[in-house]
Coordinates of C-alpha atoms in Angstrom, one line a residue:
Chain A
M4 CA 29.6 230.8 21.6
V5 CA 30.8 230.1 25.1
T6 CA 27.9 229.2 27.4
Q7 CA 28.3 227.6 30.8
T8 CA 25.6 226.2 33.0
S9 CA 26.0 224.7 36.4
A10 CA 24.1 221.6 37.3
N11 CA 24.0 222.0 41.1
S12 CA 23.1 225.7 41.4
P13 CA 20.2 227.1 39.3
A14 CA 21.0 230.4 37.5
K15 CA 19.6 233.5 39.1
M16 CA 19.9 235.4 35.8
R17 CA 20.1 233.8 32.4
A18 CA 21.2 235.8 29.4
R19 CA 20.8 234.2 25.9
D20 CA 22.2 235.6 22.6
V21 CA 22.2 239.1 24.0
S22 CA 23.3 241.8 21.5
V23 CA 23.3 245.5 22.3
F24 CA 23.4 248.4 19.7
Y25 CA 24.1 252.1 20.3
G26 CA 22.4 253.4 17.1
P27 CA 24.1 251.5 14.2
K28 CA 27.1 250.5 16.3
Q29 CA 27.0 247.0 17.9
A30 CA 28.5 247.1 21.4
I31 CA 27.7 243.5 22.5
D32 CA 27.6 240.5 20.1
S33 CA 25.5 237.5 21.1
V34 CA 26.5 237.0 24.7
S35 CA 25.0 234.0 26.7
I36 CA 25.8 233.6 30.4
D37 CA 24.3 232.3 33.6
I38 CA 24.7 234.3 36.8
E39 CA 24.5 232.3 40.0
T40 CA 23.8 233.3 43.6
D41 CA 26.5 231.0 45.0
H42 CA 29.3 232.8 43.1
V43 CA 30.7 236.2 42.6
T44 CA 31.1 236.7 38.9
A45 CA 33.7 239.1 37.5
F46 CA 33.6 240.7 34.1
I47 CA 37.1 241.7 32.8
G48 CA 38.4 243.0 29.5
P49 CA 40.0 246.1 28.0
S50 CA 38.2 249.5 27.9
G51 CA 35.4 249.5 25.3
C52 CA 35.1 245.7 25.3
G53 CA 31.4 245.9 26.3
K54 CA 31.6 244.6 29.9
S55 CA 30.0 247.6 31.5
T56 CA 27.4 247.8 28.7
F57 CA 26.5 244.1 29.3
L58 CA 26.4 244.7 33.1
R59 CA 23.9 247.5 32.5
T60 CA 21.6 245.3 30.4
L61 CA 21.1 243.1 33.5
N62 CA 18.9 245.8 35.2
R63 CA 17.9 247.7 32.1
M64 CA 20.1 250.7 32.9
N65 CA 20.7 251.1 29.2
D66 CA 17.0 252.1 28.9
T67 CA 18.2 255.6 29.9
I68 CA 20.2 255.8 26.7
A69 CA 17.8 256.7 23.9
S70 CA 19.9 255.1 21.1
A71 CA 20.5 251.8 22.9
R72 CA 18.7 248.7 21.7
V73 CA 18.9 245.2 23.2
E74 CA 18.3 241.9 21.4
G75 CA 18.1 238.4 22.9
T76 CA 16.7 237.4 26.2
I77 CA 17.6 238.1 29.8
E78 CA 15.7 236.3 32.5
L79 CA 15.6 236.9 36.2
D80 CA 14.2 233.7 37.9
G81 CA 12.9 232.7 34.5
D82 CA 11.0 236.0 33.9
D83 CA 12.1 238.0 30.8
I84 CA 13.1 241.4 32.1
Y85 CA 12.7 243.0 28.7
R86 CA 9.1 241.9 28.3
S87 CA 6.4 244.6 27.9
G88 CA 4.8 245.4 31.2
M89 CA 7.9 244.8 33.2
D90 CA 8.1 247.2 36.1
V91 CA 11.6 248.6 35.7
V92 CA 11.6 250.4 39.0
Q93 CA 10.8 247.1 40.7
L94 CA 13.4 245.3 38.6
R95 CA 16.1 247.7 39.7
A96 CA 15.2 247.1 43.3
R97 CA 15.7 243.4 42.7
V98 CA 18.8 244.0 40.7
G99 CA 20.7 246.7 42.5
M100 CA 23.7 248.6 41.3
V101 CA 26.8 250.2 42.8
F102 CA 28.8 252.6 40.6
Q103 CA 32.4 253.5 40.0
R104 CA 32.3 256.7 42.0
P105 CA 30.4 256.6 45.3
N106 CA 27.2 258.6 44.8
P107 CA 25.4 259.1 48.1
F108 CA 22.3 261.3 48.1
P109 CA 23.0 264.8 49.6
K110 CA 21.1 263.7 52.6
T111 CA 21.8 262.2 56.0
I112 CA 23.4 258.8 56.3
Y113 CA 20.1 257.5 57.7
E114 CA 18.1 259.0 54.9
N115 CA 20.4 257.5 52.3
I116 CA 19.5 254.0 53.5
A117 CA 15.9 254.7 54.4
Y118 CA 14.9 256.2 51.1
G119 CA 14.7 253.0 49.1
P120 CA 12.7 250.9 51.6
K121 CA 10.3 253.9 52.0
I122 CA 9.5 254.4 48.3
H123 CA 9.2 250.6 47.8
G124 CA 7.0 250.3 50.9
L125 CA 9.2 247.8 52.6
A126 CA 9.1 249.4 56.0
D127 CA 6.3 248.9 58.5
G128 CA 6.6 252.0 60.7
K129 CA 9.5 253.9 62.1
D130 CA 10.9 251.2 64.3
H131 CA 11.0 248.7 61.4
L132 CA 12.7 251.4 59.2
D133 CA 15.3 251.9 62.0
Q134 CA 15.9 248.1 62.0
I135 CA 16.3 248.0 58.2
V136 CA 18.8 250.9 58.4
E137 CA 20.9 249.2 61.1
K138 CA 20.8 245.8 59.4
S139 CA 21.8 247.3 56.1
L140 CA 24.7 249.3 57.6
R141 CA 25.8 246.2 59.5
R142 CA 25.9 244.0 56.5
A143 CA 27.9 246.7 54.6
G144 CA 30.4 246.7 57.5
L145 CA 29.7 250.4 58.2
W146 CA 27.5 250.4 61.3
E147 CA 30.2 250.7 63.9
E148 CA 31.7 253.6 62.1
V149 CA 28.5 255.6 61.7
K150 CA 26.0 254.6 64.4
D151 CA 26.6 257.7 66.4
R152 CA 26.4 260.1 63.5
L153 CA 23.4 258.8 61.5
S154 CA 22.1 262.4 61.0
D155 CA 25.4 263.6 59.5
S156 CA 25.4 264.0 55.7
G157 CA 26.4 261.0 53.7
T158 CA 28.7 263.1 51.6
A159 CA 30.8 263.9 54.7
L160 CA 32.0 260.3 54.9
S161 CA 35.4 259.2 53.4
G162 CA 35.4 257.8 49.9
G163 CA 35.6 254.2 51.1
Q164 CA 32.8 254.8 53.6
Q165 CA 30.6 256.4 51.0
Q166 CA 31.0 253.4 48.8
R167 CA 30.0 251.1 51.6
L168 CA 27.1 253.4 52.3
C169 CA 26.1 253.0 48.6
I170 CA 26.3 249.2 49.1
A171 CA 24.2 249.4 52.2
R172 CA 21.7 251.5 50.3
A173 CA 21.5 248.8 47.6
I174 CA 21.1 246.1 50.2
A175 CA 18.3 248.0 52.1
V176 CA 15.7 247.2 49.4
E177 CA 16.4 243.5 49.7
P178 CA 17.8 242.9 46.2
E179 CA 18.5 239.5 44.8
V180 CA 21.3 240.6 42.5
I181 CA 23.9 243.3 43.0
L182 CA 25.8 244.7 40.0
M183 CA 29.0 246.6 40.8
D184 CA 30.7 248.7 38.1
E185 CA 34.3 249.1 39.2
P186 CA 33.3 249.8 42.8
C187 CA 36.9 250.3 44.0
S188 CA 38.5 252.3 41.2
A189 CA 38.2 255.6 43.2
L190 CA 39.3 254.0 46.5
D191 CA 42.7 253.6 48.2
P192 CA 44.0 250.0 48.9
I193 CA 42.7 249.8 52.5
A194 CA 39.2 251.0 51.5
T195 CA 39.4 248.6 48.5
A196 CA 40.3 245.7 50.8
K197 CA 37.3 246.5 53.0
I198 CA 35.0 246.4 50.0
E199 CA 36.5 243.2 48.8
E200 CA 36.0 241.6 52.2
L201 CA 32.4 242.9 52.2
I202 CA 31.8 241.3 48.7
D203 CA 33.0 238.0 50.1
E204 CA 30.7 238.3 53.1
L205 CA 27.7 239.1 50.9
R206 CA 28.4 236.2 48.6
G207 CA 25.8 233.5 48.7
R208 CA 23.2 235.9 50.0
Y209 CA 23.0 237.9 46.7
A210 CA 24.1 237.1 43.2
I211 CA 27.0 239.6 42.7
V212 CA 28.5 240.7 39.4
I213 CA 31.5 242.9 39.4
V214 CA 33.1 244.7 36.5
T215 CA 36.7 245.5 37.3
H216 CA 39.9 246.7 35.5
S217 CA 42.0 245.1 38.2
M218 CA 42.8 241.5 37.3
Q219 CA 44.1 241.0 40.8
Q220 CA 40.8 242.2 42.2
A221 CA 38.9 239.8 39.9
A222 CA 41.2 237.0 41.1
R223 CA 40.7 237.9 44.7
V224 CA 36.9 238.4 44.9
S225 CA 35.3 236.2 42.2
Q226 CA 34.7 232.5 41.7
R227 CA 33.7 232.9 38.1
T228 CA 35.3 235.2 35.5
A229 CA 34.1 236.2 32.1
F230 CA 36.6 237.8 29.7
F231 CA 35.1 240.3 27.1
H232 CA 36.8 241.5 24.0
L233 CA 35.4 243.6 21.2
G234 CA 31.8 243.0 22.4
K235 CA 32.1 239.3 22.6
M236 CA 32.4 237.1 25.6
V237 CA 35.6 235.2 24.7
E238 CA 35.9 232.9 27.8
Y239 CA 33.9 232.2 30.9
G240 CA 34.9 229.8 33.6
E241 CA 36.2 229.3 37.1
T242 CA 38.4 232.2 38.2
S243 CA 41.3 230.0 39.2
D244 CA 41.3 228.4 35.7
I245 CA 41.1 231.7 33.9
F246 CA 44.1 233.2 35.8
T247 CA 46.3 230.1 35.9
N248 CA 45.4 228.3 32.7
P249 CA 43.1 230.2 30.3
R250 CA 41.9 228.2 27.3
E251 CA 41.8 231.1 24.8
E252 CA 44.8 232.9 23.4
R253 CA 43.1 236.3 23.6
T254 CA 42.3 235.8 27.3
K255 CA 45.9 234.8 28.0
D256 CA 47.3 237.8 26.1
Y257 CA 45.1 240.1 28.0
I258 CA 45.7 238.8 31.5
T259 CA 49.4 238.5 31.1
G260 CA 49.7 242.1 29.8
R261 CA 50.5 241.3 26.2
Y262 CA 47.3 242.9 24.9
G263 CA 47.5 245.5 22.1
Chain B
M29 CA 55.5 234.9 21.8
T30 CA 54.0 238.4 21.8
E31 CA 55.9 240.9 23.9
H32 CA 54.5 242.3 27.1
T33 CA 53.3 245.9 27.1
V34 CA 55.7 246.5 30.1
K35 CA 59.1 245.8 28.5
A36 CA 60.9 245.5 31.8
F37 CA 58.8 242.4 32.4
D38 CA 60.2 240.7 29.3
E39 CA 63.7 241.7 30.4
D40 CA 63.1 240.0 33.8
I41 CA 61.9 236.8 32.1
T42 CA 64.8 236.8 29.7
R43 CA 67.2 237.3 32.6
L44 CA 65.5 234.4 34.5
R45 CA 65.8 232.1 31.5
G46 CA 69.4 233.1 31.1
L47 CA 70.2 232.2 34.7
I48 CA 68.5 228.8 34.3
A49 CA 70.3 228.1 31.1
E50 CA 73.6 229.0 32.7
M51 CA 72.9 226.7 35.6
G52 CA 72.0 223.9 33.2
G53 CA 75.2 224.4 31.3
L54 CA 77.3 224.2 34.4
A55 CA 75.4 221.1 35.6
E56 CA 75.9 219.4 32.3
V57 CA 79.7 220.0 32.3
A58 CA 79.9 218.9 35.9
I59 CA 78.3 215.6 35.1
Q60 CA 80.7 215.0 32.1
E61 CA 83.8 216.1 33.9
S62 CA 83.1 214.2 37.1
L63 CA 82.9 211.0 35.0
Q64 CA 85.9 211.9 32.9
A65 CA 87.8 212.4 36.1
L66 CA 86.5 209.1 37.4
V67 CA 87.6 207.1 34.3
N68 CA 91.1 208.7 34.2
G69 CA 91.6 208.8 38.0
D70 CA 92.1 212.6 37.5
V71 CA 91.9 213.9 41.1
E72 CA 92.8 217.4 40.0
L73 CA 89.8 217.7 37.6
A74 CA 87.6 216.1 40.2
Q75 CA 88.6 218.9 42.6
Q76 CA 87.7 221.5 40.0
V77 CA 84.2 220.0 39.6
V78 CA 83.8 220.2 43.4
E79 CA 85.0 223.9 43.4
R80 CA 82.8 224.9 40.6
D81 CA 79.6 223.6 42.3
K82 CA 79.7 226.8 44.4
K83 CA 78.8 228.8 41.3
L84 CA 75.6 226.7 41.0
D85 CA 74.6 227.5 44.5
T86 CA 75.1 231.2 43.8
L87 CA 73.1 231.1 40.6
E88 CA 70.3 229.3 42.4
S89 CA 70.0 232.0 45.0
E90 CA 70.0 234.6 42.2
V91 CA 67.1 232.8 40.5
D92 CA 65.3 232.7 43.9
K93 CA 65.7 236.5 44.4
L94 CA 64.7 237.4 40.8
A95 CA 61.7 235.1 40.8
V96 CA 60.4 236.5 44.1
R97 CA 61.0 240.0 42.8
V98 CA 59.0 239.3 39.6
L99 CA 56.2 237.7 41.6
A100 CA 56.0 240.7 43.9
L101 CA 56.4 243.5 41.3
R102 CA 54.8 242.1 38.2
A103 CA 52.1 239.8 39.6
P104 CA 52.4 237.4 36.7
L105 CA 49.4 235.4 35.5
A106 CA 48.6 232.3 33.3
D107 CA 51.7 231.0 31.4
D108 CA 53.9 233.7 32.8
L109 CA 53.0 232.7 36.4
R110 CA 53.5 229.0 35.6
E111 CA 56.9 229.8 34.0
I112 CA 58.2 231.8 37.0
I113 CA 57.1 229.1 39.4
A114 CA 58.7 226.5 37.2
A115 CA 62.0 228.5 37.2
L116 CA 62.0 228.6 40.9
K117 CA 61.6 224.9 41.2
I118 CA 63.9 224.0 38.3
A119 CA 66.7 226.1 39.9
G120 CA 66.4 224.0 43.0
V121 CA 66.5 220.7 41.0
V122 CA 69.5 221.7 38.8
E123 CA 71.4 222.7 41.9
R124 CA 70.7 219.2 43.3
I125 CA 71.9 217.7 40.0
G126 CA 75.1 219.6 40.5
D127 CA 75.4 218.1 44.0
Y128 CA 75.2 214.6 42.5
A129 CA 78.0 215.4 40.0
K130 CA 80.0 216.8 42.9
N131 CA 79.4 213.7 44.9
I132 CA 80.7 211.6 41.9
A133 CA 83.8 213.8 41.7
R134 CA 84.5 213.3 45.5
R135 CA 84.7 209.5 45.0
V136 CA 87.4 209.7 42.3
G137 CA 90.2 209.2 44.7
D138 CA 88.5 206.2 46.4
V139 CA 88.4 203.9 43.4
E140 CA 91.4 201.6 43.2
D141 CA 92.7 199.3 40.5
R142 CA 90.3 201.0 38.0
K143 CA 91.4 198.9 35.0
R144 CA 89.7 195.8 36.2
F145 CA 86.2 197.3 36.2
D146 CA 84.2 197.1 33.0
P147 CA 81.5 199.4 34.3
L148 CA 84.0 202.2 34.1
T149 CA 83.4 202.2 30.3
L150 CA 79.7 202.1 30.8
L151 CA 79.3 204.8 33.4
P152 CA 80.4 207.7 31.1
V153 CA 77.9 206.5 28.5
M154 CA 75.2 206.4 31.1
G155 CA 76.3 209.8 32.3
E156 CA 76.2 211.2 28.7
V157 CA 72.5 210.1 28.4
A158 CA 71.7 211.8 31.7
A159 CA 73.7 215.0 30.8
E160 CA 71.8 215.2 27.5
M161 CA 68.5 214.9 29.3
V162 CA 69.6 217.9 31.5
H163 CA 70.6 219.8 28.4
D164 CA 67.5 219.0 26.4
V165 CA 65.1 219.6 29.2
L166 CA 66.5 223.1 29.7
T167 CA 66.2 223.7 26.0
A168 CA 62.6 222.7 26.3
Y169 CA 62.2 225.1 29.2
A170 CA 63.6 228.0 27.2
A171 CA 61.5 227.3 24.2
R172 CA 58.4 226.3 26.2
D173 CA 58.4 223.1 24.2
P174 CA 56.2 220.4 25.7
V175 CA 57.0 217.9 22.9
L176 CA 60.8 217.9 23.8
A177 CA 59.9 217.7 27.5
R178 CA 57.9 214.5 26.9
E179 CA 60.7 213.1 24.8
V180 CA 63.1 213.7 27.7
I181 CA 60.8 211.9 30.1
Q182 CA 60.8 208.9 27.9
R183 CA 64.6 208.8 27.8
D184 CA 64.7 208.1 31.6
E185 CA 64.0 204.5 30.9
R186 CA 67.4 204.2 29.2
V187 CA 69.2 205.5 32.3
D188 CA 67.3 203.1 34.5
T189 CA 68.3 200.2 32.2
F190 CA 72.0 201.2 32.4
Y191 CA 71.7 201.4 36.2
D192 CA 70.2 197.9 36.4
S193 CA 72.9 196.4 34.2
I194 CA 75.8 198.2 36.0
F195 CA 74.4 197.2 39.4
R196 CA 74.3 193.5 38.5
N197 CA 77.8 193.8 37.0
L198 CA 79.3 195.4 40.1
V199 CA 77.6 192.9 42.4
S200 CA 79.2 190.1 40.5
Y201 CA 82.7 191.6 41.0
M202 CA 82.0 191.8 44.7
V203 CA 80.8 188.2 44.8
E204 CA 83.9 186.9 42.9
N205 CA 86.5 188.9 44.7
P206 CA 85.8 190.6 48.1
A207 CA 88.9 192.7 47.6
T208 CA 87.0 194.8 45.0
I209 CA 84.1 195.5 47.4
S210 CA 85.3 198.9 48.5
S211 CA 85.9 200.3 45.0
A212 CA 82.8 198.5 43.5
A213 CA 80.7 200.1 46.2
Q214 CA 82.0 203.5 45.2
L215 CA 81.1 202.9 41.6
L216 CA 77.7 201.7 42.7
F217 CA 77.1 205.1 44.4
V218 CA 78.3 206.7 41.2
A219 CA 75.7 204.7 39.1
R220 CA 73.1 205.6 41.7
N221 CA 73.9 209.3 41.4
I222 CA 73.6 209.3 37.6
E223 CA 70.3 207.4 38.0
R224 CA 69.1 210.1 40.3
I225 CA 70.2 212.8 37.9
G226 CA 67.9 211.2 35.3
D227 CA 65.0 211.2 37.7
H228 CA 65.6 214.9 38.4
A229 CA 65.8 215.7 34.7
T230 CA 62.4 213.9 34.4
N231 CA 60.9 216.0 37.2
V232 CA 62.1 219.1 35.5
A233 CA 60.6 217.9 32.2
E234 CA 57.2 217.5 34.0
M235 CA 57.5 221.1 35.3
V236 CA 58.4 222.4 31.8
H237 CA 55.4 220.6 30.4
Y238 CA 53.1 222.1 33.0
A239 CA 54.6 225.6 32.5
A240 CA 54.1 225.3 28.7
T241 CA 50.7 223.8 28.6
G242 CA 49.0 224.1 32.0
E243 CA 48.7 220.3 32.1
Y244 CA 51.0 217.6 33.5
P245 CA 52.2 215.0 31.0
P246 CA 50.1 211.9 30.7
D247 CA 50.7 209.2 33.4
E248 CA 51.8 206.6 30.9
L249 CA 54.9 208.7 30.3
R250 CA 55.8 209.1 33.9

């Protein structure tokens, strides 16, 4: 099994021998990986390879699927996130998620951001909440575009703006890890470039994991890439190595378009 | 090698390899014929070598255009990427090898009293070793064969040995009889050109090795 640890940067999340089953069907087979804050990690692989399934184990999103069962251990700062008594709501605040299609709440732009900090009790009064909203929108690169229309509906924004709103919403609860499941697949190239620029700016502040079907996007935004195939992690390493000189034949066939 | 899902990509790569092979063939013939012309004092053949060099220039620019197009449209990765980059560089080097052959051809009319020079029998042998290096290194490129590439690198030593011996030989002519200096100097340049062709073939071999394996050949070979 391919496992990689880095000596100079402690892992934010540590997965060991993780297997996932949907009923009798095994979707993930014994994956071990360290996720670090200093790097953006990309998961690539063909449809059905398990990359999204594995991403969702990192904040227990698979709990919502009744037949899903997870084996192995996943730790966040050394704490097993599947242990009994783990507060899953709190976990998902620490490990935020951005989805394929932007999914703002049907509320104002302001409320979209303020909702999380309010329910998690992070805001100390209205002024503080205003600050959190502004800071989150600034970090998501959206503030200048929406500061005069915070009471407009979040759904009135363009697709790219909505996705940055969702990132701002994830940021607002001060997460430590942000999971992104194909965050640009519904966006045009300019909106995509803005998200990629944003990911680069957020790097180092949060551990970021991105699932993407675009090899070029993985190459552009990540420093570590993991290639998944048939539920296994085939290869994990520095992005520049994976795309110029992959070690595994299956990785090479996939990234050069010889798969299947 | 498994085919790409996008067949046009395979066609582009095949075409690129074809262009490189064609360039290699022309360069190889140019080396052989320039030396044949030199030995026989055949100015007409020499002129043909000079003329045909233009074809190499044309092919090089075709490789450039195709490689840039493939990079832009197909965004190749891994071994494909390494191969396209290698093709781009190899085309430049093979064009340069053609220039050396052309340079040899241009000197044909400037060598007088050719019968007195022993090196005239050695130069074509040396040229044959260099031409074979060019031939084999492009075979290695087409087959993505790192073993053959390494073998070509090792052969450069033979070219260097020839050069040293021809150099000493020509210098002794010049010392003994100053009347030979002009012609001997021309032959010295010819030997030097062949030696450079060997170096360039070695460079190509290193690129082929990298394209095929992702690693440069070990230092002790270079």
